[in-house]
JSON list of C-alpha atoms in Angstrom, two decimals:
[
{"chain": "K", "resi": 1, "resn": "MET", "atom": "CA", "xyz": [0.00, 0.00, 0.00]},
{"chain": "K", "resi": 2, "resn": "GLU", "atom": "CA", "xyz": [1.42, 3.37, -1.03]},
{"chain": "K", "resi": 3, "resn": "ALA", "atom": "CA", "xyz": [1.54, 6.28, 1.36]},
{"chain": "K", "resi": 4, "resn": "THR", "atom": "CA", "xyz": [-0.61, 9.25, 0.45]},
{"chain": "K", "resi": 5, "resn": "PRO", "atom": "CA", "xyz": [0.57, 12.69, 1.51]},
{"chain": "K", "resi": 6, "resn": "ILE", "atom": "CA", "xyz": [-1.78, 14.91, 3.46]},
{"chain": "K", "resi": 7, "resn": "PRO", "atom": "CA", "xyz": [-3.63, 17.12, 0.95]},
{"chain": "K", "resi": 8, "resn": "LEU", "atom": "CA", "xyz": [-2.54, 20.76, 0.82]},
{"chain": "K", "resi": 9, "resn": "PRO", "atom": "CA", "xyz": [-4.86, 23.53, -0.32]},
{"chain": "K", "resi": 10, "resn": "MET", "atom": "CA", "xyz": [-3.74, 25.54, -3.33]},
{"chain": "K", "resi": 11, "resn": "PRO", "atom": "CA", "xyz": [-2.30, 28.92, -2.26]},
{"chain": "K", "resi": 12, "resn": "GLY", "atom": "CA", "xyz": [-4.53, 31.93, -2.83]},
{"chain": "K", "resi": 13, "resn": "VAL", "atom": "CA", "xyz": [-1.90, 33.61, -5.00]},
{"chain": "K", "resi": 14, "resn": "LEU", "atom": "CA", "xyz": [-2.66, 30.94, -7.64]},
{"chain": "K", "resi": 15, "resn": "GLN", "atom": "CA", "xyz": [-6.45, 31.39, -7.45]},
{"chain": "K", "resi": 16, "resn": "ALA", "atom": "CA", "xyz": [-7.49, 34.30, -9.67]},
{"chain": "K", "resi": 17, "resn": "ASP", "atom": "CA", "xyz": [-11.17, 33.70, -8.96]},
{"chain": "K", "resi": 18, "resn": "ARG", "atom": "CA", "xyz": [-10.94, 34.04, -5.16]},
{"chain": "K", "resi": 19, "resn": "PRO", "atom": "CA", "xyz": [-13.91, 35.91, -3.59]},
{"chain": "K", "resi": 20, "resn": "GLU", "atom": "CA", "xyz": [-11.84, 38.35, -1.51]},
{"chain": "K", "resi": 21, "resn": "LEU", "atom": "CA", "xyz": [-9.99, 39.56, -4.61]},
{"chain": "K", "resi": 22, "resn": "LYS", "atom": "CA", "xyz": [-13.24, 39.95, -6.54]},
{"chain": "K", "resi": 23, "resn": "ALA", "atom": "CA", "xyz": [-14.74, 41.96, -3.67]},
{"chain": "K", "resi": 24, "resn": "GLU", "atom": "CA", "xyz": [-11.69, 44.20, -3.43]},
{"chain": "K", "resi": 25, "resn": "LEU", "atom": "CA", "xyz": [-11.72, 44.80, -7.20]},
{"chain": "K", "resi": 26, "resn": "ALA", "atom": "CA", "xyz": [-15.43, 45.64, -7.13]},
{"chain": "K", "resi": 27, "resn": "ALA", "atom": "CA", "xyz": [-14.81, 48.30, -4.48]},
{"chain": "K", "resi": 28, "resn": "ARG", "atom": "CA", "xyz": [-12.15, 50.18, -6.49]},
{"chain": "K", "resi": 29, "resn": "ASP", "atom": "CA", "xyz": [-12.18, 52.61, -9.36]},
{"chain": "K", "resi": 30, "resn": "ASP", "atom": "CA", "xyz": [-10.38, 51.74, -12.61]},
{"chain": "K", "resi": 31, "resn": "ALA", "atom": "CA", "xyz": [-7.00, 53.10, -11.48]},
{"chain": "K", "resi": 32, "resn": "GLY", "atom": "CA", "xyz": [-7.33, 51.21, -8.18]},
{"chain": "K", "resi": 33, "resn": "LYS", "atom": "CA", "xyz": [-8.22, 48.00, -10.02]},
{"chain": "K", "resi": 34, "resn": "VAL", "atom": "CA", "xyz": [-5.18, 48.31, -12.26]},
{"chain": "K", "resi": 35, "resn": "HIS", "atom": "CA", "xyz": [-2.93, 48.95, -9.25]},
{"chain": "K", "resi": 36, "resn": "LEU", "atom": "CA", "xyz": [-4.37, 45.96, -7.34]},
{"chain": "K", "resi": 37, "resn": "LEU", "atom": "CA", "xyz": [-4.03, 43.67, -10.35]},
{"chain": "K", "resi": 38, "resn": "GLU", "atom": "CA", "xyz": [-0.43, 44.80, -10.85]},
{"chain": "K", "resi": 39, "resn": "GLN", "atom": "CA", "xyz": [0.31, 43.92, -7.21]},
{"chain": "K", "resi": 40, "resn": "GLU", "atom": "CA", "xyz": [-1.36, 40.51, -7.53]},
{"chain": "K", "resi": 41, "resn": "PHE", "atom": "CA", "xyz": [0.51, 39.83, -10.77]},
{"chain": "K", "resi": 42, "resn": "GLU", "atom": "CA", "xyz": [3.81, 40.69, -9.08]},
{"chain": "K", "resi": 43, "resn": "LYS", "atom": "CA", "xyz": [3.00, 38.32, -6.18]},
{"chain": "K", "resi": 44, "resn": "ALA", "atom": "CA", "xyz": [2.12, 35.53, -8.62]},
{"chain": "K", "resi": 45, "resn": "CYS", "atom": "CA", "xyz": [5.36, 36.07, -10.56]},
{"chain": "K", "resi": 46, "resn": "GLU", "atom": "CA", "xyz": [7.46, 36.05, -7.39]},
{"chain": "K", "resi": 47, "resn": "TYR", "atom": "CA", "xyz": [5.80, 32.83, -6.26]},
{"chain": "K", "resi": 48, "resn": "GLY", "atom": "CA", "xyz": [6.24, 31.34, -9.74]},
{"chain": "K", "resi": 49, "resn": "GLN", "atom": "CA", "xyz": [9.97, 32.04, -9.55]},
{"chain": "K", "resi": 50, "resn": "VAL", "atom": "CA", "xyz": [10.19, 30.34, -6.15]},
{"chain": "K", "resi": 51, "resn": "LEU", "atom": "CA", "xyz": [8.31, 27.36, -7.59]},
{"chain": "K", "resi": 52, "resn": "TRP", "atom": "CA", "xyz": [10.68, 27.22, -10.57]},
{"chain": "K", "resi": 53, "resn": "HIS", "atom": "CA", "xyz": [13.79, 27.24, -8.38]},
{"chain": "K", "resi": 54, "resn": "ASP", "atom": "CA", "xyz": [12.40, 24.62, -6.01]},
{"chain": "K", "resi": 55, "resn": "VAL", "atom": "CA", "xyz": [11.31, 22.33, -8.83]},
{"chain": "K", "resi": 56, "resn": "ASP", "atom": "CA", "xyz": [14.80, 22.73, -10.34]},
{"chain": "K", "resi": 57, "resn": "GLU", "atom": "CA", "xyz": [16.29, 21.65, -6.98]},
{"chain": "K", "resi": 58, "resn": "LEU", "atom": "CA", "xyz": [13.94, 18.65, -6.96]},
{"chain": "K", "resi": 59, "resn": "ARG", "atom": "CA", "xyz": [15.07, 17.79, -10.49]},
{"chain": "K", "resi": 60, "resn": "HIS", "atom": "CA", "xyz": [18.68, 17.75, -9.27]},
{"chain": "K", "resi": 61, "resn": "TYR", "atom": "CA", "xyz": [17.71, 15.58, -6.30]},
{"chain": "K", "resi": 62, "resn": "LEU", "atom": "CA", "xyz": [15.85, 13.13, -8.53]},
{"chain": "K", "resi": 63, "resn": "LEU", "atom": "CA", "xyz": [18.85, 12.85, -10.84]},
{"chain": "K", "resi": 64, "resn": "ALA", "atom": "CA", "xyz": [21.11, 12.26, -7.84]},
{"chain": "K", "resi": 65, "resn": "SER", "atom": "CA", "xyz": [18.70, 9.57, -6.59]},
{"chain": "K", "resi": 66, "resn": "VAL", "atom": "CA", "xyz": [19.07, 7.18, -9.50]},
{"chain": "K", "resi": 67, "resn": "PRO", "atom": "CA", "xyz": [22.02, 4.88, -9.97]},
{"chain": "K", "resi": 68, "resn": "PRO", "atom": "CA", "xyz": [24.99, 6.78, -11.43]},
{"chain": "K", "resi": 69, "resn": "ASP", "atom": "CA", "xyz": [25.93, 6.90, -15.07]},
{"chain": "K", "resi": 70, "resn": "PRO", "atom": "CA", "xyz": [28.19, 3.83, -15.41]},
{"chain": "K", "resi": 71, "resn": "ARG", "atom": "CA", "xyz": [30.39, 5.72, -17.88]},
{"chain": "K", "resi": 72, "resn": "LEU", "atom": "CA", "xyz": [31.51, 8.20, -15.21]},
{"chain": "K", "resi": 73, "resn": "PRO", "atom": "CA", "xyz": [34.43, 7.52, -12.85]},
{"chain": "K", "resi": 74, "resn": "GLY", "atom": "CA", "xyz": [34.08, 7.52, -9.08]},
{"chain": "K", "resi": 75, "resn": "PRO", "atom": "CA", "xyz": [32.19, 5.73, -6.33]},
{"chain": "K", "resi": 76, "resn": "ARG", "atom": "CA", "xyz": [28.83, 4.26, -7.20]},
{"chain": "K", "resi": 77, "resn": "ARG", "atom": "CA", "xyz": [25.58, 3.97, -5.31]},
{"chain": "K", "resi": 78, "resn": "ILE", "atom": "CA", "xyz": [23.72, 0.82, -6.22]},
{"chain": "K", "resi": 79, "resn": "GLY", "atom": "CA", "xyz": [20.25, 2.28, -5.95]},
{"chain": "K", "resi": 80, "resn": "ALA", "atom": "CA", "xyz": [18.22, 5.37, -5.32]},
{"chain": "K", "resi": 81, "resn": "SER", "atom": "CA", "xyz": [18.76, 7.32, -2.16]},
{"chain": "K", "resi": 82, "resn": "PRO", "atom": "CA", "xyz": [18.21, 6.65, 0.58]},
{"chain": "K", "resi": 83, "resn": "THR", "atom": "CA", "xyz": [19.63, 3.17, 0.21]},
{"chain": "K", "resi": 84, "resn": "GLY", "atom": "CA", "xyz": [18.57, 1.86, 3.60]},
{"chain": "K", "resi": 85, "resn": "PRO", "atom": "CA", "xyz": [17.72, 2.78, 7.18]},
{"chain": "K", "resi": 86, "resn": "ASP", "atom": "CA", "xyz": [21.33, 3.72, 8.01]},
{"chain": "K", "resi": 87, "resn": "ASP", "atom": "CA", "xyz": [21.93, 5.94, 4.96]},
{"chain": "K", "resi": 88, "resn": "GLU", "atom": "CA", "xyz": [22.10, 9.23, 6.89]},
{"chain": "K", "resi": 89, "resn": "ASP", "atom": "CA", "xyz": [23.03, 11.36, 3.87]},
{"chain": "K", "resi": 90, "resn": "GLY", "atom": "CA", "xyz": [20.36, 9.78, 1.69]},
{"chain": "K", "resi": 91, "resn": "TRP", "atom": "CA", "xyz": [17.65, 10.40, 4.29]},
{"chain": "K", "resi": 92, "resn": "LYS", "atom": "CA", "xyz": [18.91, 13.93, 4.94]},
{"chain": "K", "resi": 93, "resn": "TYR", "atom": "CA", "xyz": [18.65, 14.81, 1.24]},
{"chain": "K", "resi": 94, "resn": "TRP", "atom": "CA", "xyz": [15.27, 13.09, 0.89]},
{"chain": "K", "resi": 95, "resn": "MET", "atom": "CA", "xyz": [13.80, 14.89, 3.90]},
{"chain": "K", "resi": 96, "resn": "ALA", "atom": "CA", "xyz": [15.12, 18.26, 2.68]},
{"chain": "K", "resi": 97, "resn": "ALA", "atom": "CA", "xyz": [13.62, 17.74, -0.80]},
{"chain": "K", "resi": 98, "resn": "TYR", "atom": "CA", "xyz": [10.27, 16.58, 0.59]},
{"chain": "K", "resi": 99, "resn": "ALA", "atom": "CA", "xyz": [10.09, 19.42, 3.11]},
{"chain": "K", "resi": 100, "resn": "GLU", "atom": "CA", "xyz": [10.95, 22.02, 0.47]},
{"chain": "K", "resi": 101, "resn": "ALA", "atom": "CA", "xyz": [8.36, 20.68, -1.98]},
{"chain": "K", "resi": 102, "resn": "THR", "atom": "CA", "xyz": [5.71, 20.71, 0.73]},
{"chain": "K", "resi": 103, "resn": "SER", "atom": "CA", "xyz": [6.63, 24.19, 1.88]},
{"chain": "K", "resi": 104, "resn": "VAL", "atom": "CA", "xyz": [6.52, 25.70, -1.59]},
{"chain": "K", "resi": 105, "resn": "LEU", "atom": "CA", "xyz": [3.19, 24.02, -2.32]},
{"chain": "K", "resi": 106, "resn": "ALA", "atom": "CA", "xyz": [1.76, 25.70, 0.77]},
{"chain": "K", "resi": 107, "resn": "GLY", "atom": "CA", "xyz": [2.24, 29.13, -0.77]},
{"chain": "K", "resi": 108, "resn": "PRO", "atom": "CA", "xyz": [4.55, 32.13, -0.75]},
{"chain": "K", "resi": 109, "resn": "HIS", "atom": "CA", "xyz": [4.66, 32.25, 3.05]},
{"chain": "K", "resi": 110, "resn": "GLY", "atom": "CA", "xyz": [5.64, 28.60, 3.49]},
{"chain": "K", "resi": 111, "resn": "ASP", "atom": "CA", "xyz": [4.11, 25.97, 5.71]},
{"chain": "K", "resi": 112, "resn": "SER", "atom": "CA", "xyz": [5.43, 26.84, 9.19]},
{"chain": "K", "resi": 113, "resn": "GLY", "atom": "CA", "xyz": [7.49, 23.65, 9.32]},
{"chain": "K", "resi": 114, "resn": "PHE", "atom": "CA", "xyz": [4.70, 21.22, 8.35]},
{"chain": "K", "resi": 115, "resn": "GLY", "atom": "CA", "xyz": [6.71, 19.73, 5.44]},
{"chain": "K", "resi": 116, "resn": "ALA", "atom": "CA", "xyz": [9.80, 19.16, 7.58]},
{"chain": "K", "resi": 117, "resn": "HIS", "atom": "CA", "xyz": [7.67, 17.54, 10.29]},
{"chain": "K", "resi": 118, "resn": "GLU", "atom": "CA", "xyz": [5.92, 15.30, 7.73]},
{"chain": "K", "resi": 119, "resn": "ALA", "atom": "CA", "xyz": [9.27, 14.37, 6.12]},
{"chain": "K", "resi": 120, "resn": "ARG", "atom": "CA", "xyz": [10.76, 13.38, 9.50]},
{"chain": "K", "resi": 121, "resn": "ARG", "atom": "CA", "xyz": [7.65, 11.33, 10.33]},
{"chain": "K", "resi": 122, "resn": "GLU", "atom": "CA", "xyz": [7.66, 9.51, 6.98]},
{"chain": "K", "resi": 123, "resn": "ALA", "atom": "CA", "xyz": [11.40, 8.84, 7.18]},
{"chain": "K", "resi": 124, "resn": "GLN", "atom": "CA", "xyz": [11.06, 7.54, 10.74]},
{"chain": "K", "resi": 125, "resn": "ILE", "atom": "CA", "xyz": [8.27, 5.16, 9.74]},
{"chain": "K", "resi": 126, "resn": "ARG", "atom": "CA", "xyz": [10.35, 3.80, 6.88]},
{"chain": "K", "resi": 127, "resn": "ARG", "atom": "CA", "xyz": [13.65, 3.65, 8.73]},
{"chain": "K", "resi": 128, "resn": "THR", "atom": "CA", "xyz": [12.28, 1.79, 11.75]},
{"chain": "K", "resi": 129, "resn": "ALA", "atom": "CA", "xyz": [9.86, -0.69, 10.14]},
{"chain": "K", "resi": 130, "resn": "PRO", "atom": "CA", "xyz": [10.81, -4.15, 11.43]},
{"chain": "K", "resi": 131, "resn": "GLU", "atom": "CA", "xyz": [10.83, -5.70, 7.96]},
{"chain": "K", "resi": 132, "resn": "ILE", "atom": "CA", "xyz": [13.13, -2.95, 6.61]},
{"chain": "K", "resi": 133, "resn": "LEU", "atom": "CA", "xyz": [15.51, -3.35, 9.54]},
{"chain": "K", "resi": 134, "resn": "LEU", "atom": "CA", "xyz": [15.58, -7.12, 9.00]},
{"chain": "K", "resi": 135, "resn": "LEU", "atom": "CA", "xyz": [16.30, -6.71, 5.28]},
{"chain": "K", "resi": 136, "resn": "ALA", "atom": "CA", "xyz": [19.05, -4.17, 6.02]},
{"chain": "K", "resi": 137, "resn": "LYS", "atom": "CA", "xyz": [20.60, -6.47, 8.61]},
{"chain": "K", "resi": 138, "resn": "ARG", "atom": "CA", "xyz": [20.72, -9.20, 5.97]},
{"chain": "K", "resi": 139, "resn": "GLY", "atom": "CA", "xyz": [22.19, -6.79, 3.41]},
{"chain": "K", "resi": 140, "resn": "LEU", "atom": "CA", "xyz": [19.11, -6.92, 1.21]},
{"chain": "K", "resi": 141, "resn": "HIS", "atom": "CA", "xyz": [17.06, -4.16, -0.34]},
{"chain": "K", "resi": 142, "resn": "PRO", "atom": "CA", "xyz": [13.27, -3.98, -0.09]},
{"chain": "K", "resi": 143, "resn": "PRO", "atom": "CA", "xyz": [11.40, -4.80, -3.30]},
{"chain": "K", "resi": 144, "resn": "SER", "atom": "CA", "xyz": [10.69, -1.72, -5.41]},
{"chain": "K", "resi": 145, "resn": "SER", "atom": "CA", "xyz": [7.13, -0.85, -6.30]},
{"chain": "K", "resi": 146, "resn": "GLY", "atom": "CA", "xyz": [6.31, 0.01, -9.85]}
]
């Protein structure tokens, strides 16, 4: 059974049809409407840039999570990170990527640590599951889903 993340509401900055914005627009003259829409557009662009940078970081993480290009020199990871319950670096990178994705999805003001808390909880569940610990002790990897 796959884990399902807790649903997050879409941030208001991405909802052009939100009632409070419509009400504020209705209460303004034409110059005020233009000014308000310019401000909202600027907020949406700023948030879009944050989204772009965070998705780019996730892209780098995902590339680092697959087995390395066998044509390149250097040490090789056998599988995606994290590789097991004791892979501190793998879990650290996974938790950071998950927390950042959750935070940016929450909106321009972040999620007050919800993503980091959820990432730690999910990592803890996976790192301490008896069957995972048994497989790791035997030097085996859990079966991949897909």
